[in-house]
Short mmCIF file of C-alpha atoms in Angstrom, two decimals:
data_model
loop_
_atom_site.label_atom_id
_atom_site.label_comp_id
_atom_site.label_asym_id
_atom_site.label_seq_id
_atom_site.Cartn_x
_atom_site.Cartn_y
_atom_site.Cartn_z
CA MET A 1 0.00 0.00 0.00
CA ALA A 2 2.84 2.36 0.85
CA GLU A 3 4.54 1.40 -2.41
CA THR A 4 1.51 2.33 -4.47
CA LEU A 5 1.29 5.72 -2.75
CA ALA A 6 4.97 6.36 -3.47
CA THR A 7 4.59 5.53 -7.16
CA GLU A 8 1.43 7.63 -7.44
CA SER A 9 3.14 10.64 -5.83
CA GLY A 10 6.12 10.18 -8.20
CA ASP A 11 3.75 10.10 -11.18
CA THR A 12 2.01 13.28 -10.03
CA LYS A 13 5.38 15.06 -9.66
CA LYS A 14 6.33 14.10 -13.22
CA ALA A 15 2.94 15.18 -14.52
CA ALA A 16 3.18 18.52 -12.68
CA SER A 17 6.63 19.23 -14.10
CA LYS A 18 5.46 18.37 -17.62
CA LEU A 19 2.39 20.53 -17.16
CA GLY A 20 4.53 23.51 -16.11
CA LEU A 21 6.79 23.09 -19.13
CA LEU A 22 3.82 22.76 -21.46
CA MET A 23 2.15 25.87 -20.01
CA SER A 24 5.32 27.97 -20.40
CA VAL A 25 5.66 26.94 -24.05
CA VAL A 26 2.00 27.78 -24.71
CA PHE A 27 2.34 31.21 -23.07
CA CYS A 28 5.52 31.98 -25.03
CA LEU A 29 3.86 31.10 -28.32
CA ALA A 30 0.77 33.13 -27.43
CA GLY A 31 2.91 36.16 -26.54
CA ALA A 32 4.86 35.89 -29.79
CA ALA A 33 1.63 35.63 -31.79
CA ILE A 34 0.12 38.66 -30.05
CA GLY A 35 3.29 40.68 -30.61
CA TYR A 36 3.42 39.77 -34.30
CA PHE A 37 -0.26 40.63 -34.74
CA ALA A 38 0.11 43.98 -32.95
CA ILE A 39 3.09 45.06 -35.06
CA SER A 40 1.70 43.78 -38.38
CA LYS A 41 -1.59 45.67 -37.86
CA ASN A 42 0.29 48.84 -36.77
CA LEU A 43 -1.24 48.79 -33.32
CA VAL A 44 2.24 49.38 -31.90
CA PRO A 45 4.76 51.51 -33.83
CA ALA A 46 7.73 49.47 -35.03
CA ARG A 47 10.18 52.26 -34.15
CA LEU A 48 9.52 54.31 -31.06
CA ASN A 49 12.29 56.86 -31.70
CA GLU A 50 11.17 58.09 -35.13
CA ALA A 51 9.46 61.16 -33.67
CA ALA A 52 12.34 61.86 -31.29
CA SER A 53 15.09 61.97 -33.93
CA PRO A 54 14.68 64.68 -36.54
CA ALA A 55 15.06 63.64 -40.17
CA THR A 56 17.09 66.73 -41.06
CA GLY A 57 20.44 67.78 -39.69
CA ASP A 58 18.84 70.51 -37.54
CA LEU A 59 19.52 70.37 -33.84
CA PRO A 60 16.51 70.39 -31.57
CA ASP A 61 15.79 73.59 -29.68
CA ILE A 62 16.04 71.88 -26.31
CA LEU A 63 19.85 71.64 -26.26
CA PRO A 64 21.35 73.67 -23.42
CA ASP A 65 23.43 76.73 -24.21
CA VAL A 66 26.78 75.39 -23.01
CA ALA A 67 30.38 75.53 -24.12
CA PHE A 68 33.29 73.23 -23.43
CA VAL A 69 36.61 74.56 -22.21
CA GLU A 70 39.57 72.24 -22.64
CA ILE A 71 41.80 71.36 -19.72
CA PRO A 72 45.26 70.89 -21.22
CA PRO A 73 46.86 67.50 -20.51
CA LEU A 74 48.50 67.27 -17.09
CA ILE A 75 51.23 64.70 -16.45
CA VAL A 76 51.84 63.86 -12.81
CA THR A 77 54.42 61.55 -11.25
CA LEU A 78 52.73 58.96 -9.05
CA PRO A 79 53.94 58.07 -5.55
CA THR A 80 56.27 55.15 -4.99
CA GLY A 81 54.49 51.84 -4.63
CA ALA A 82 52.07 52.48 -7.48
CA ARG A 83 51.93 50.03 -10.36
CA SER A 84 52.44 52.91 -12.82
CA GLU A 85 54.89 55.78 -12.78
CA HIS A 86 52.87 58.59 -14.37
CA LEU A 87 49.29 59.76 -14.63
CA ARG A 88 48.19 61.66 -17.72
CA PHE A 89 44.98 63.62 -17.17
CA ALA A 90 43.02 65.76 -19.62
CA GLY A 91 39.43 66.87 -19.70
CA GLN A 92 36.78 69.37 -20.68
CA ILE A 93 34.81 71.70 -18.45
CA GLU A 94 31.15 72.18 -19.37
CA VAL A 95 30.26 75.81 -18.72
CA PRO A 96 27.31 78.07 -19.57
CA SER A 97 28.23 79.93 -22.77
CA GLN A 98 28.29 83.35 -21.13
CA TYR A 99 31.06 82.22 -18.73
CA ARG A 100 33.38 80.63 -21.30
CA GLY A 101 35.75 83.61 -21.37
CA ASP A 102 35.91 83.76 -17.57
CA VAL A 103 36.80 80.08 -17.28
CA GLU A 104 39.41 80.32 -20.06
CA PHE A 105 40.96 83.33 -18.30
CA LEU A 106 41.20 81.33 -15.05
CA MET A 107 42.68 78.21 -16.68
CA PRO A 108 46.19 78.72 -15.19
CA ARG A 109 44.65 78.73 -11.69
CA ILE A 110 42.56 75.68 -12.55
CA GLN A 111 45.68 73.85 -13.74
CA ASP A 112 47.49 74.80 -10.55
CA ALA A 113 44.66 73.50 -8.36
CA LEU A 114 44.43 70.26 -10.35
CA ASN A 115 48.20 69.73 -10.29
CA GLY A 116 48.21 70.09 -6.52
CA TYR A 117 45.34 67.65 -6.12
CA LEU A 118 46.65 65.05 -8.57
CA ARG A 119 50.11 65.09 -6.99
CA ALA A 120 48.59 64.48 -3.56
CA LEU A 121 46.78 61.31 -4.67
CA THR A 122 47.82 58.08 -2.99
CA VAL A 123 48.04 54.62 -4.53
CA GLU A 124 44.69 53.68 -2.96
CA ASP A 125 43.05 56.77 -4.45
CA ILE A 126 44.15 55.87 -7.96
CA GLU A 127 43.81 52.09 -7.96
CA GLY A 128 40.81 51.68 -5.64
CA GLN A 129 37.24 50.82 -6.54
CA GLY A 130 35.43 53.74 -8.16
CA ALA A 131 38.65 55.75 -8.38
CA LEU A 132 37.78 57.66 -11.53
CA PHE A 133 34.36 58.65 -10.18
CA LYS A 134 35.86 59.98 -6.93
CA ILE A 135 38.65 61.79 -8.75
CA ARG A 136 36.14 63.38 -11.14
CA LEU A 137 34.11 64.68 -8.19
CA GLN A 138 37.19 66.13 -6.49
CA VAL A 139 38.41 67.72 -9.74
CA PHE A 140 35.00 69.34 -10.26
CA ARG A 141 34.98 70.58 -6.67
CA ARG A 142 38.36 72.26 -7.14
CA ILE A 143 37.28 73.83 -10.44
CA VAL A 144 34.19 75.30 -8.76
CA MET A 145 36.40 76.66 -5.98
CA VAL A 146 38.49 78.51 -8.60
CA VAL A 147 35.81 79.77 -11.03
CA GLY A 148 32.92 80.24 -8.62
CA LEU A 149 29.59 78.56 -8.04
CA GLY A 150 27.35 78.35 -11.11
CA LYS A 151 30.09 78.94 -13.67
CA ALA A 152 30.84 75.25 -14.26
CA ASN A 153 28.26 72.52 -14.87
CA SER A 154 30.43 69.40 -14.97
CA VAL A 155 33.78 67.90 -15.85
CA LEU A 156 34.29 65.45 -18.68
CA VAL A 157 37.41 63.32 -18.31
CA THR A 158 38.86 62.71 -21.78
CA GLU A 159 42.16 61.13 -20.71
CA PHE A 160 43.05 59.24 -17.56
CA ILE A 161 46.06 57.16 -18.50
CA LEU A 162 48.35 55.35 -16.08
CA ASN A 163 51.72 54.40 -17.54
#
């Protein structure tokens, strides 16, 4: 009697697993059929970004009025114990267009502040997890300290080479 219960429960487990597999195949086929029908009858647009991207070469009016000021490449000797000997850093500062001249005029001070910061970096600062993100934040902070609040939007790192 116990043996018949064991075989019946084994059969129900096999049937349940086959039923689950069969149901998943049926639902996948139904979803594919519904998707094909919806696209073929134009109920759902095939390309969602057609309206967002203009057909002509005109730029949309929603672009911000910003300019990019280049930070000349800075080469810094790394501290002893680092895997590399030098760090080459270059970037761009995103500024509102009306402040471009001010930021370009202050570039020697920006370079001085960045040189001081980059030379003070330790091995852990450069090779640690999320190093570039932290360095970018600190570089932006120092740029804002030099040019003033509101005159710089962000920093784009174009070169961060360890060699």
